[in-house]
JSON list of C-alpha atoms in Angstrom, two decimals:
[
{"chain": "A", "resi": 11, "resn": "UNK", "atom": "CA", "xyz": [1.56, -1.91, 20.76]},
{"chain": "A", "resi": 12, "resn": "UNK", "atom": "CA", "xyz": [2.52, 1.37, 18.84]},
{"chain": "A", "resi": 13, "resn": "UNK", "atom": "CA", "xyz": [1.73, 1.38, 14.72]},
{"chain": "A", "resi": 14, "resn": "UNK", "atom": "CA", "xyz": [2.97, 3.10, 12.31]},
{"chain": "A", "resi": 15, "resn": "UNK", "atom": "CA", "xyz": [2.97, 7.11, 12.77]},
{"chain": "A", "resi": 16, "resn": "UNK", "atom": "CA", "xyz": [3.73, 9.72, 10.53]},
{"chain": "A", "resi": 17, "resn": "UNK", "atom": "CA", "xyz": [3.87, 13.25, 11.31]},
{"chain": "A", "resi": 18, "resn": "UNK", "atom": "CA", "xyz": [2.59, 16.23, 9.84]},
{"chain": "A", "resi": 19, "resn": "UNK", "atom": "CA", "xyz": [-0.44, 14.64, 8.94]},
{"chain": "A", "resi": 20, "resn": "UNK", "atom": "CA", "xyz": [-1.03, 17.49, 6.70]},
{"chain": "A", "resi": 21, "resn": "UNK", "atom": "CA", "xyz": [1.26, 19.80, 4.93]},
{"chain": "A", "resi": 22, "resn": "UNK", "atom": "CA", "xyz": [0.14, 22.57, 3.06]},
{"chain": "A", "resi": 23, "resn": "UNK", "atom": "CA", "xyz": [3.35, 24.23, 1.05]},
{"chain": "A", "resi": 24, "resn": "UNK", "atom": "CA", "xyz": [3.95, 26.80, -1.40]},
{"chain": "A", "resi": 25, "resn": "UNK", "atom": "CA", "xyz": [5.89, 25.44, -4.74]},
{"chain": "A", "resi": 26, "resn": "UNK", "atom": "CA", "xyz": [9.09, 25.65, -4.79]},
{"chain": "A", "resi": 27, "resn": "UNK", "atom": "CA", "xyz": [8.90, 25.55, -0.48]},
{"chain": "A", "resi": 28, "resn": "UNK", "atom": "CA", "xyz": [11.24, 22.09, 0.78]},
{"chain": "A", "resi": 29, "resn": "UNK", "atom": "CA", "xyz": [9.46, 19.57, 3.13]},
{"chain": "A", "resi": 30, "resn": "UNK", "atom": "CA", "xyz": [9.97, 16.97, 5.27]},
{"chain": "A", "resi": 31, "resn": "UNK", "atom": "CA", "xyz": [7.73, 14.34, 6.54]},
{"chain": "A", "resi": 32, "resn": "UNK", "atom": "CA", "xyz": [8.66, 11.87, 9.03]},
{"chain": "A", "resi": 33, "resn": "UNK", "atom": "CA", "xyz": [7.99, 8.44, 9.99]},
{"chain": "A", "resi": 34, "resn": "UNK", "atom": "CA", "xyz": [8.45, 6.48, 12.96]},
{"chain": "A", "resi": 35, "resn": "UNK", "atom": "CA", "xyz": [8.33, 2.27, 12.13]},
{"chain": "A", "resi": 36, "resn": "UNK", "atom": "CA", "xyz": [7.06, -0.26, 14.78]},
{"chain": "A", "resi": 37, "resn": "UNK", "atom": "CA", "xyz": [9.43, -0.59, 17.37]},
{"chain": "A", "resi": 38, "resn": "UNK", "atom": "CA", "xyz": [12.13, -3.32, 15.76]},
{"chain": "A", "resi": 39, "resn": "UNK", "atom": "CA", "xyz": [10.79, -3.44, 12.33]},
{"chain": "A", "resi": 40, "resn": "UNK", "atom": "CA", "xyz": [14.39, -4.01, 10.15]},
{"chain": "A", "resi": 41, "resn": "UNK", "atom": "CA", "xyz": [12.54, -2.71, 6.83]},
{"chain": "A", "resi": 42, "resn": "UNK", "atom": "CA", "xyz": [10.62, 0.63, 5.79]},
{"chain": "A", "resi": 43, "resn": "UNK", "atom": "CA", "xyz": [9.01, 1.79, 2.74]},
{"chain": "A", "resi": 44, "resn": "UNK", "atom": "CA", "xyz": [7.66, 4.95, 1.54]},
{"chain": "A", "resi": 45, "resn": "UNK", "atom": "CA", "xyz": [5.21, 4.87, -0.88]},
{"chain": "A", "resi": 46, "resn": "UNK", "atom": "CA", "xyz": [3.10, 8.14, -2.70]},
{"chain": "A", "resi": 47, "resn": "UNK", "atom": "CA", "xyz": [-1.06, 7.90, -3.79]},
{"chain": "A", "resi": 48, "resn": "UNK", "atom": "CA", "xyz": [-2.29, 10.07, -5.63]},
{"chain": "A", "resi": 49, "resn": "UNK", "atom": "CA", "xyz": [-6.20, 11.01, -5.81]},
{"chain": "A", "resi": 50, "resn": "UNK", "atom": "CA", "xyz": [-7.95, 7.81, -7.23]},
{"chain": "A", "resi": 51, "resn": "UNK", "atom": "CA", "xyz": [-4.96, 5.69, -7.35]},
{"chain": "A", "resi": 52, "resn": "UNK", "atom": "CA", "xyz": [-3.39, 2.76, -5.32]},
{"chain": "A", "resi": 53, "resn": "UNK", "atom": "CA", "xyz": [-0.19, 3.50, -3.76]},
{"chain": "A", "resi": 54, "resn": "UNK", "atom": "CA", "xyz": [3.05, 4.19, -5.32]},
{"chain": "A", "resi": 55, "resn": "UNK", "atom": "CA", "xyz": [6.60, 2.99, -4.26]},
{"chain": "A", "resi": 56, "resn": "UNK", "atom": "CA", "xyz": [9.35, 5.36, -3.99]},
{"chain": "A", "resi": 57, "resn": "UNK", "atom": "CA", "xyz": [12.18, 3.36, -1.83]},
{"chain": "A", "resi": 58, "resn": "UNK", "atom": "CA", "xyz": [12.97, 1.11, 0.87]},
{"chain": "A", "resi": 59, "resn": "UNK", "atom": "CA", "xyz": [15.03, 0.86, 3.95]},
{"chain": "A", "resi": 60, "resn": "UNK", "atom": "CA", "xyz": [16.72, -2.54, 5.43]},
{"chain": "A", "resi": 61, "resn": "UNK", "atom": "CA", "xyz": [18.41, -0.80, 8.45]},
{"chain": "A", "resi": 62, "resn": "UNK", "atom": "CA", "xyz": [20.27, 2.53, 7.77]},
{"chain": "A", "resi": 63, "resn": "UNK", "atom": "CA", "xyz": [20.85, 0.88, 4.36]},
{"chain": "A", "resi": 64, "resn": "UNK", "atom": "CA", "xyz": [18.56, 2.52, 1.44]},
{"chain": "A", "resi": 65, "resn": "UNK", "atom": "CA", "xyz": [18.45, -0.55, -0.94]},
{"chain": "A", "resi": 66, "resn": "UNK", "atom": "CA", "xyz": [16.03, 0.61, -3.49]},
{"chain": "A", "resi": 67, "resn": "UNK", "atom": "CA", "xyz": [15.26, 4.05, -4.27]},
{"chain": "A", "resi": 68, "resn": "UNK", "atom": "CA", "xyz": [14.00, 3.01, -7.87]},
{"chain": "A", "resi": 69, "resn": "UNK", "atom": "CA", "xyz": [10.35, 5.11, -7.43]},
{"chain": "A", "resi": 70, "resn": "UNK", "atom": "CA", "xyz": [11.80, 8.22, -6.30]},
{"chain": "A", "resi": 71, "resn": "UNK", "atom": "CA", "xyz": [10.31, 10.16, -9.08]},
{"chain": "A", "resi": 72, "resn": "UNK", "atom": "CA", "xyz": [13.25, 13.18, -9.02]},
{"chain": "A", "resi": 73, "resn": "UNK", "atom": "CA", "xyz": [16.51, 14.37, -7.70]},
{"chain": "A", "resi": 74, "resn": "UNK", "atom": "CA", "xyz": [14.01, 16.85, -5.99]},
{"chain": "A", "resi": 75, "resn": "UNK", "atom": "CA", "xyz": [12.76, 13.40, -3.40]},
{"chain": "A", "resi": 76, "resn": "UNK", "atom": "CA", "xyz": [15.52, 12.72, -1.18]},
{"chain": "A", "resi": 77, "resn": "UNK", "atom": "CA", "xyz": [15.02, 9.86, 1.61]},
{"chain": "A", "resi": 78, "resn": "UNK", "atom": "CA", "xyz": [17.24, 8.61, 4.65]},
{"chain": "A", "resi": 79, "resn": "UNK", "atom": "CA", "xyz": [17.15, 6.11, 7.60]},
{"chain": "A", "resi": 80, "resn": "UNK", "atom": "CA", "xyz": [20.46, 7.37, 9.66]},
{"chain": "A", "resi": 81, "resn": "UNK", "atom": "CA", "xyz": [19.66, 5.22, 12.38]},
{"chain": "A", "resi": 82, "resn": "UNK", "atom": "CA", "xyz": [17.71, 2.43, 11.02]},
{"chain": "A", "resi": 83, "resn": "UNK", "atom": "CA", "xyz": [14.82, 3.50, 13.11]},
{"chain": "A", "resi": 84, "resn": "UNK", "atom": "CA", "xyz": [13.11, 6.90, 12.45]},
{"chain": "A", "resi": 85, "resn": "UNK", "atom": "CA", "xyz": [12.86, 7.88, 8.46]},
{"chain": "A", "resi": 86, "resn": "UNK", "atom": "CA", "xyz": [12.66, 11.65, 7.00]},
{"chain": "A", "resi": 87, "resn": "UNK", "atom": "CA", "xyz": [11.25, 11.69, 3.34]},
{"chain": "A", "resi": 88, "resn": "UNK", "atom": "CA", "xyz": [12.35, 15.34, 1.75]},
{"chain": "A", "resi": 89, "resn": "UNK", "atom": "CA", "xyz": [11.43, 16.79, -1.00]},
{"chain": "A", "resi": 90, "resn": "UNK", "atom": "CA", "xyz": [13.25, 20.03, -2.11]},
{"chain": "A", "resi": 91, "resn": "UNK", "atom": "CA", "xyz": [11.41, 22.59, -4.54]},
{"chain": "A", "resi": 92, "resn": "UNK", "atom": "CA", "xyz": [7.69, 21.46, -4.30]},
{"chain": "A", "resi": 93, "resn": "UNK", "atom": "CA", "xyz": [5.54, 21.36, -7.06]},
{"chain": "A", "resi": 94, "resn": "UNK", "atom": "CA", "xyz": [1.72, 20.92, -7.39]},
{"chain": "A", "resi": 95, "resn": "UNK", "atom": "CA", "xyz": [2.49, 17.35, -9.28]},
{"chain": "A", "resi": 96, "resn": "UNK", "atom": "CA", "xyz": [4.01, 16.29, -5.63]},
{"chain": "A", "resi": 97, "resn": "UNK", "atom": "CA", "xyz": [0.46, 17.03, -3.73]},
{"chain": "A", "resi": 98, "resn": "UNK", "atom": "CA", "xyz": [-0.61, 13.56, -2.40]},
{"chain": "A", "resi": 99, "resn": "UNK", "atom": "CA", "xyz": [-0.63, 11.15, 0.58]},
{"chain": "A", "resi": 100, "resn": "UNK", "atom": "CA", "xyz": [2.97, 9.99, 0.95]},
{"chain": "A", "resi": 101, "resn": "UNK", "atom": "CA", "xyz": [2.71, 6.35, 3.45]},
{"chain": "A", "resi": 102, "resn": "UNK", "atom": "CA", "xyz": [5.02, 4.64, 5.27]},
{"chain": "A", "resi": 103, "resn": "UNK", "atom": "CA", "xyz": [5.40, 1.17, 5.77]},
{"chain": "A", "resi": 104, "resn": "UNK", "atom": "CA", "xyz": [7.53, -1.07, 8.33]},
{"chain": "A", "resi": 105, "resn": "UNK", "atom": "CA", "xyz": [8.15, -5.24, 8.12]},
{"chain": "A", "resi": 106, "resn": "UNK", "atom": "CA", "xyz": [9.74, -6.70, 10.80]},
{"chain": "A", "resi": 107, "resn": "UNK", "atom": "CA", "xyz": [11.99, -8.43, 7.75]},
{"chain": "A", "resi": 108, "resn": "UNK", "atom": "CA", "xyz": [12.08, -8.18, 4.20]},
{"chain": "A", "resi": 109, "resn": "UNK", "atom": "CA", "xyz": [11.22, -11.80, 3.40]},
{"chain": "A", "resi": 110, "resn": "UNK", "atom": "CA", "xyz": [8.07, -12.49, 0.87]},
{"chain": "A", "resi": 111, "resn": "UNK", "atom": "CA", "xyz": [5.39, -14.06, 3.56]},
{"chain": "A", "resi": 112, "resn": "UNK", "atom": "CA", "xyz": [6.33, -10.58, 5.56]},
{"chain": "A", "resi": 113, "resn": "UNK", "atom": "CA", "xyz": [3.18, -8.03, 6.40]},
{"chain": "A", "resi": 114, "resn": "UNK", "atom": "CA", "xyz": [3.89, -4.70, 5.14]},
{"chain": "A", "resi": 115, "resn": "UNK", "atom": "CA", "xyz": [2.08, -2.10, 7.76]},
{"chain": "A", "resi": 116, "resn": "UNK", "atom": "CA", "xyz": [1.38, 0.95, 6.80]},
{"chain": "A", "resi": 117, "resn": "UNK", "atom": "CA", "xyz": [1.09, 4.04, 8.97]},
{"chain": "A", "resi": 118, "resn": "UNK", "atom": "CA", "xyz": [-1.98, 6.64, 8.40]},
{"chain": "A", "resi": 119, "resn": "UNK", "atom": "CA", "xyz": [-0.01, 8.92, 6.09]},
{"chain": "A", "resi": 120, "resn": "UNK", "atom": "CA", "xyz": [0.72, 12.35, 5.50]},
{"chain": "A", "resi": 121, "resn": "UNK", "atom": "CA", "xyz": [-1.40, 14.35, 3.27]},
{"chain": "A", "resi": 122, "resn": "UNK", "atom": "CA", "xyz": [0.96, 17.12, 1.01]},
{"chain": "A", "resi": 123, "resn": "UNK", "atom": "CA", "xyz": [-0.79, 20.04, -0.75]},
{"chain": "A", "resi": 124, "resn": "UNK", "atom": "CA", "xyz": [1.60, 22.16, -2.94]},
{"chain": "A", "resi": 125, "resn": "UNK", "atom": "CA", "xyz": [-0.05, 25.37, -3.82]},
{"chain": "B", "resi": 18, "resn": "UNK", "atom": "CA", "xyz": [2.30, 0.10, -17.45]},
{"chain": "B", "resi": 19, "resn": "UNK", "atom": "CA", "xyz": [-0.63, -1.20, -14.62]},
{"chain": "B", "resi": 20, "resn": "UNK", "atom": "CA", "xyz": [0.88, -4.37, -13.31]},
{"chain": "B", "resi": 21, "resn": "UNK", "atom": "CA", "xyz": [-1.98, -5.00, -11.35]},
{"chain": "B", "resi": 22, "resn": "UNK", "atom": "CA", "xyz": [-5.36, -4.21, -12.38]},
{"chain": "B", "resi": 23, "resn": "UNK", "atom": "CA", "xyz": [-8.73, -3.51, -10.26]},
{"chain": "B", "resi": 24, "resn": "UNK", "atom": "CA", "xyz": [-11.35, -2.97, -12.87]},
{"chain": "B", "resi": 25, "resn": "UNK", "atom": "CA", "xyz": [-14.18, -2.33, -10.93]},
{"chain": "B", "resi": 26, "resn": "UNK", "atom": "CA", "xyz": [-13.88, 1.02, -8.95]},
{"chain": "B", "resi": 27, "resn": "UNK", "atom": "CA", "xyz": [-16.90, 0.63, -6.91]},
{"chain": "B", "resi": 28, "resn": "UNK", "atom": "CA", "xyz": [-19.29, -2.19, -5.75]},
{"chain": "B", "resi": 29, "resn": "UNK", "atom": "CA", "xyz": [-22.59, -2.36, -3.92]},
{"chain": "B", "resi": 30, "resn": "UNK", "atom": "CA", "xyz": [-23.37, -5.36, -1.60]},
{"chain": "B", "resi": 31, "resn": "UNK", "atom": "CA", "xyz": [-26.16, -5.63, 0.66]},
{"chain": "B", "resi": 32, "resn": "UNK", "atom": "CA", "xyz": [-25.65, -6.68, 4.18]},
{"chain": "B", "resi": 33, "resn": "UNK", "atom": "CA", "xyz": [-25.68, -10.41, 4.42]},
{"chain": "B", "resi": 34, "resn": "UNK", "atom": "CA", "xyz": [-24.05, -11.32, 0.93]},
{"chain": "B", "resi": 35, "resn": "UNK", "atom": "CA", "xyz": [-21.30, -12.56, -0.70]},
{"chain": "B", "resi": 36, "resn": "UNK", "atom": "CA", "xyz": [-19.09, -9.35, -2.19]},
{"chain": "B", "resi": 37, "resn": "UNK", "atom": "CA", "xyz": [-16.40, -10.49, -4.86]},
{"chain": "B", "resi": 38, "resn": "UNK", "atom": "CA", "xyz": [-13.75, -8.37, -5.50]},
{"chain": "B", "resi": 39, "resn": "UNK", "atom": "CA", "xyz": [-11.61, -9.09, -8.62]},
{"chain": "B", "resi": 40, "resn": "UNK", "atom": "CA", "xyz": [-7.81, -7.70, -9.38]},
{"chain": "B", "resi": 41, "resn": "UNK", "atom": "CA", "xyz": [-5.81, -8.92, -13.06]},
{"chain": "B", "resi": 42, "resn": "UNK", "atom": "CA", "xyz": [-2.07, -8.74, -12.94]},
{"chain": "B", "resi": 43, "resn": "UNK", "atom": "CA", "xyz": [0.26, -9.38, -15.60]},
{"chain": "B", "resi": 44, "resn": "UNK", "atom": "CA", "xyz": [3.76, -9.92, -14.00]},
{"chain": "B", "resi": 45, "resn": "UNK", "atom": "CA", "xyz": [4.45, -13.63, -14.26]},
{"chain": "B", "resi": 46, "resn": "UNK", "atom": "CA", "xyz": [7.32, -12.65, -11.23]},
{"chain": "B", "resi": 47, "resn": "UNK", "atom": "CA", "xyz": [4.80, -11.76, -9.09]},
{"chain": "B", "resi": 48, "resn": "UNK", "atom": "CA", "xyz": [4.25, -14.58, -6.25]},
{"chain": "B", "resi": 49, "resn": "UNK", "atom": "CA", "xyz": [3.03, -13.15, -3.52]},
{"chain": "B", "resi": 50, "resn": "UNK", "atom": "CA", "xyz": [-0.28, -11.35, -3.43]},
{"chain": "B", "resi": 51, "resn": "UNK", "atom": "CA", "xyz": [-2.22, -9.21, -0.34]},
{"chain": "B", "resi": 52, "resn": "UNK", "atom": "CA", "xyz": [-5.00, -7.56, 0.10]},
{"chain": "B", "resi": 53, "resn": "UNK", "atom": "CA", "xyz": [-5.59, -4.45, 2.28]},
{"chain": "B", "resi": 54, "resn": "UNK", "atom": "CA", "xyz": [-8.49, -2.61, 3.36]},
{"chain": "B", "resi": 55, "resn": "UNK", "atom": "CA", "xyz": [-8.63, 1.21, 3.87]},
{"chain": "B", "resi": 56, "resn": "UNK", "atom": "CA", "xyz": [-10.59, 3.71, 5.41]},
{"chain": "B", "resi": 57, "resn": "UNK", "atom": "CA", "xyz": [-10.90, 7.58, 4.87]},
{"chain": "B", "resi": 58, "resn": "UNK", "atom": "CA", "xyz": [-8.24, 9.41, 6.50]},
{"chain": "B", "resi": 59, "resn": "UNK", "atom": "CA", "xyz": [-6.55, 5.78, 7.14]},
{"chain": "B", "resi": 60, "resn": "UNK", "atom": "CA", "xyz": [-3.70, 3.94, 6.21]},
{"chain": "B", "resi": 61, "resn": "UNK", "atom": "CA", "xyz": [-4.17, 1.01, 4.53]},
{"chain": "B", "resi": 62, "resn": "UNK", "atom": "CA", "xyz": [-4.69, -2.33, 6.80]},
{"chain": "B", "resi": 63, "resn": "UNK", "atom": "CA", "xyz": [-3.28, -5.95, 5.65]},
{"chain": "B", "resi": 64, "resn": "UNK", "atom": "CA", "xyz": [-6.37, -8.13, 5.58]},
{"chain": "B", "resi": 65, "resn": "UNK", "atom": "CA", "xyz": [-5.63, -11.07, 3.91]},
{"chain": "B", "resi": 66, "resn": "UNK", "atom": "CA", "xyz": [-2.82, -12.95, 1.45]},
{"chain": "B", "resi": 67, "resn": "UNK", "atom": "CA", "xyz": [-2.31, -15.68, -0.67]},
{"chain": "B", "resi": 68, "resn": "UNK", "atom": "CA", "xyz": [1.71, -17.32, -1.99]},
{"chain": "B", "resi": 69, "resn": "UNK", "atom": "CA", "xyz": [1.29, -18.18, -5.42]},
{"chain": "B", "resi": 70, "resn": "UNK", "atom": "CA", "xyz": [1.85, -22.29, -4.06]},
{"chain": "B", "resi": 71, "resn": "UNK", "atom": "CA", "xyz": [-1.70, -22.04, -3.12]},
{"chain": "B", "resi": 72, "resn": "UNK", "atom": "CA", "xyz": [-5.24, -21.37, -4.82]},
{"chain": "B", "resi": 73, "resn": "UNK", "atom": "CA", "xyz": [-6.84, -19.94, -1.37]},
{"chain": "B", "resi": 74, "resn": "UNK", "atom": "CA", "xyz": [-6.57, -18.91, 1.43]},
{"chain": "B", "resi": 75, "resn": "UNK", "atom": "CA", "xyz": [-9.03, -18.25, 3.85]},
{"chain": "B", "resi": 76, "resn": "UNK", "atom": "CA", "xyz": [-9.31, -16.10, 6.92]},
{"chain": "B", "resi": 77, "resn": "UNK", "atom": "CA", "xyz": [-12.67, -16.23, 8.96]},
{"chain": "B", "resi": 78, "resn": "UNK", "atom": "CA", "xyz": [-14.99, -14.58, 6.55]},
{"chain": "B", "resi": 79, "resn": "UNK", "atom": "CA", "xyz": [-12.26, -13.28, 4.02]},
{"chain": "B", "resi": 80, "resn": "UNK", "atom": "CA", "xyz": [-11.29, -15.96, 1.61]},
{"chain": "B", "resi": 81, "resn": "UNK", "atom": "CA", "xyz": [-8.37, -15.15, -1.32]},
{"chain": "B", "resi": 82, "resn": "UNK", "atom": "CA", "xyz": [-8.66, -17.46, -4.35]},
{"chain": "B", "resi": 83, "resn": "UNK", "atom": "CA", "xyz": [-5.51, -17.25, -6.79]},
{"chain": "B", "resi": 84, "resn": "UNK", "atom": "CA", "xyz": [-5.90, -18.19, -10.49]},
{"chain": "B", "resi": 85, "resn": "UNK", "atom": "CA", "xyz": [-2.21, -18.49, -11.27]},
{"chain": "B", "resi": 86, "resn": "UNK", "atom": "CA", "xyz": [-2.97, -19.28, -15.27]},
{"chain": "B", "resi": 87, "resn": "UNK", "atom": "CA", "xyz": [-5.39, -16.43, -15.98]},
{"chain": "B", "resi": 88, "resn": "UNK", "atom": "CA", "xyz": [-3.38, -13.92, -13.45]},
{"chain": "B", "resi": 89, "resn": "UNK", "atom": "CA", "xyz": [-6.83, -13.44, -11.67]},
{"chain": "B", "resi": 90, "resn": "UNK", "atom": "CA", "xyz": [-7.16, -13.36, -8.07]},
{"chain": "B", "resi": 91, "resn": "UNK", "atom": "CA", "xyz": [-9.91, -12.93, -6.05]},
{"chain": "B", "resi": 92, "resn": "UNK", "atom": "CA", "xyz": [-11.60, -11.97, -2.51]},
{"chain": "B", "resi": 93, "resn": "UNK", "atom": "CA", "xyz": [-14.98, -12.94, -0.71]},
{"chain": "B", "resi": 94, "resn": "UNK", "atom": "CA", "xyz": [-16.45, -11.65, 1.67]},
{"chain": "B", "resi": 95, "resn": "UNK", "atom": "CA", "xyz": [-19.15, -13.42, 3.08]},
{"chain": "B", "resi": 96, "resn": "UNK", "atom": "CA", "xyz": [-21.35, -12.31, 4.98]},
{"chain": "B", "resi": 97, "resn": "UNK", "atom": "CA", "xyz": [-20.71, -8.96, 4.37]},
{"chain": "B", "resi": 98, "resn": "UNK", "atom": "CA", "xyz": [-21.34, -6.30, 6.84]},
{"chain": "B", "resi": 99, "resn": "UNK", "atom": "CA", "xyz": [-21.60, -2.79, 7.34]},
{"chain": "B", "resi": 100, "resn": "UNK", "atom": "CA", "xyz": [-18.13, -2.35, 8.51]},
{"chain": "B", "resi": 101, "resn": "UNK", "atom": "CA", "xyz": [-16.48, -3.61, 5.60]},
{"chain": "B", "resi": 102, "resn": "UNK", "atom": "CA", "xyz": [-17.54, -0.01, 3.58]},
{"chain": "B", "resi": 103, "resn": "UNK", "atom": "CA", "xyz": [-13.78, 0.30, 2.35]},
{"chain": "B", "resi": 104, "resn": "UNK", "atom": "CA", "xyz": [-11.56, 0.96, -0.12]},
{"chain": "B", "resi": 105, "resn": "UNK", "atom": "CA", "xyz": [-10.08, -2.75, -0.86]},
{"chain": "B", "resi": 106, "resn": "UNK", "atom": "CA", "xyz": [-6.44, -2.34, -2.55]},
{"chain": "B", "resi": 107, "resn": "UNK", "atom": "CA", "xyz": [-4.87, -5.54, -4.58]},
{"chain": "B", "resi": 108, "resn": "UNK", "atom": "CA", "xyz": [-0.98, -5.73, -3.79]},
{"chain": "B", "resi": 109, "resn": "UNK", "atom": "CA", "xyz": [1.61, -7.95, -5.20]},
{"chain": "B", "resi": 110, "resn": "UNK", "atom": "CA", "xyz": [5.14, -8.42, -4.97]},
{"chain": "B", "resi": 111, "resn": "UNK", "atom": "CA", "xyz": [8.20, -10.41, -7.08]},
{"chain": "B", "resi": 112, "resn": "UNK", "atom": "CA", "xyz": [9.98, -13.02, -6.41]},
{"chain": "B", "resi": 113, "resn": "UNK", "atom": "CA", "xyz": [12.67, -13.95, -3.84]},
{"chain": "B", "resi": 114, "resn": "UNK", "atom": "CA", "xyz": [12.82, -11.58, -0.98]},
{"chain": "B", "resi": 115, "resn": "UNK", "atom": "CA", "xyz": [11.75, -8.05, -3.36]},
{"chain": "B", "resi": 116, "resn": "UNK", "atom": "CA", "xyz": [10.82, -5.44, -1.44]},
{"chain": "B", "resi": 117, "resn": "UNK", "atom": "CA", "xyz": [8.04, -3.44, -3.16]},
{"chain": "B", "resi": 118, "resn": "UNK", "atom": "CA", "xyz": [4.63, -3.75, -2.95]},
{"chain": "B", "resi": 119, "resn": "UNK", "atom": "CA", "xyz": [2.46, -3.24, -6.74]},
{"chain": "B", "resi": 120, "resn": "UNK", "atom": "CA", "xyz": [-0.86, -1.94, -5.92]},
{"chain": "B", "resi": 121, "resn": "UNK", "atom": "CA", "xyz": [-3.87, -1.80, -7.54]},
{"chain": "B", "resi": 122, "resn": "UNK", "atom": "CA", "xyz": [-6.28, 1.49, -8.05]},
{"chain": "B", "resi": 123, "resn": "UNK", "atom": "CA", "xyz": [-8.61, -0.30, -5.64]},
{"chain": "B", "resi": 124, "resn": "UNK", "atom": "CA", "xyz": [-12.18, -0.84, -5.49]},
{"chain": "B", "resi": 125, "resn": "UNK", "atom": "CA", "xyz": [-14.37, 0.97, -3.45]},
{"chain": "B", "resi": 126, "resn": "UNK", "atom": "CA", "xyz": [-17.02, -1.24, -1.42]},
{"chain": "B", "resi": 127, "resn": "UNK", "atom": "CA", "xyz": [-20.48, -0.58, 0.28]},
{"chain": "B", "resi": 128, "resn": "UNK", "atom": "CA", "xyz": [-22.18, -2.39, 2.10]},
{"chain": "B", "resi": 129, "resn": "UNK", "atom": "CA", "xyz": [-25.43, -1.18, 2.39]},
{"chain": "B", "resi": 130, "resn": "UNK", "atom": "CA", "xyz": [-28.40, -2.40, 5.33]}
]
C-alpha cells in the first residue's frame, strides 16, 4: 500500500517568501506528526495531529510555523516570512493510533532552502 | 538539553560482523524506545523497538537490548551486510499514550566488503 508522501520535495525560497508543504498520511492513519532536521541532527518535533484536532503544537519554533489537519486526512505545514534558520528537511509522520507500542512512519520529506 | 544521546557519529563494520550501536538517554519518563534506519534522500524507516518491561528484543538479525538503570540501550546487528550502510537514529517517547518521538543525532554506519 501507499506510504507516506510529501510534496514539494524541494523548496527553494527567498526570506521573508511564505511556504507550504504538504503531507498526505497512510490511508486511515488517526495521528500525524511533523517533525524538522536540521544538517547533522536527528529529527525535531514541531506538533501532532489526532484527527482534525492539533493536540500538541509545543515544537513549533515561532508564530511564523503555522500547521492544520482540516479534514483529519491531508496536513499543510506553513511557514510565513522564511528565514535561512528555517532551511531543513521538514518530515511527516502518520500512526494508525496514538498509543505507545504504535509505529510512527515517516514519509521521505521535504527539503526547504531559504536564501 | 539532548534527551537522547548517540555519541558515536560514525562506525565502520566489515561485512560479516557484529555492529553495536549505542544511544544514552536521560528522561526517566521515557518507556518506549525505537530505532530507525535512514537512507540519503529517505525518510527514516522503523526497524526495531523495545517497551521499557523488557531488556531485548529481537528481530531476525536486529536485536535491541535496554539497560533501564544506566539509561543505555543498544542495537546489533549481526551479520552485518552491505545494505545496512545507514544512518541509524535512536527514538524515544514518554509515558502513557505521548505523542512525540525524541531522537537522537544518529550514527552513521558502513559496512564495508
Amino acid at each position: 500500500g501507499a506510504g507516506v508522501s510529501q510534496s514539494p520535495r524541494y523548496k527553494v525560497a527567498k526570506r521573508g517568501q511564505d511556504v507550504a508543504l504538504r503531507c498526505d498520511p497512510i490511508s486511515g492513519h488517526v495521528s500525524l506528526f511533523w517533525y524538522q532536521q536540521a544538517l547533522g541532527q536527528g529529527p525535531e518535533f514541531l506538533t501532532y495531529f489526532q484527527n482534525e484536532a492539533q493536540l500538541d503544537k509545543s515544537g513549533l519554533p515561532s508564530d511564523r510555523f503555522f500547521a492544520e489537519r482540516p479534514e483529519g486526512s491531508v496536513s499543510t505545514l506553513k511557514i510565513q516570512r522564511t528565514q535561512q534558520e528555517d532551511s531543513a528537511v521538514y518530515l511527516c509522520a502518520s500512526s494508525l493510533a496514538n498509543r505507545v507500542g504504535e509505529t510512527q512512519y515517516f514519509g521521505p520529506g521535504t527539503r526547504l532552502l531559504v536564501l | 538539553d539532548q534527551q537522547v544521546k548517540q555519541n558515536s557519529p560514525s562506525l565502520s563494520v566489515q561485512e560479516g560482523r557484529i555492529s553495536i550501536l549505542n544511544c544514552d538517554y536521560t528522561n526517566s519518563m521515557f518507556d518506549y524506545f525505537l530505532w530507525y534506519k535512514k537512507y540519503p534522500a529517505e525518510g527514516p524507516t522503523f526497524l526495531i523497538s523495545i517497551s521499557s518491561i523488557k531488556d531485548k528484543n529481537e528481530d531476525g538479525r536486529f536485536t535491541v537490548f535496554l539497560n533501564k538503570s544506566a539509561k543505555h540501550l543498544s542495537l546489533h546487528i549481526v551479520p552485518s551486510q552491505p545494505g545496512d550502510s545507514a544512518v541509524y537514529f535512536c527514538a524515544a517517547k514518554g509515558t502513557g499514550t505521548a505523542s512525540k518521538l525524541t531522537f537522537g543525532t544518529g550514527t552513521r554506519l558502513q559496512v564495508t566488503l
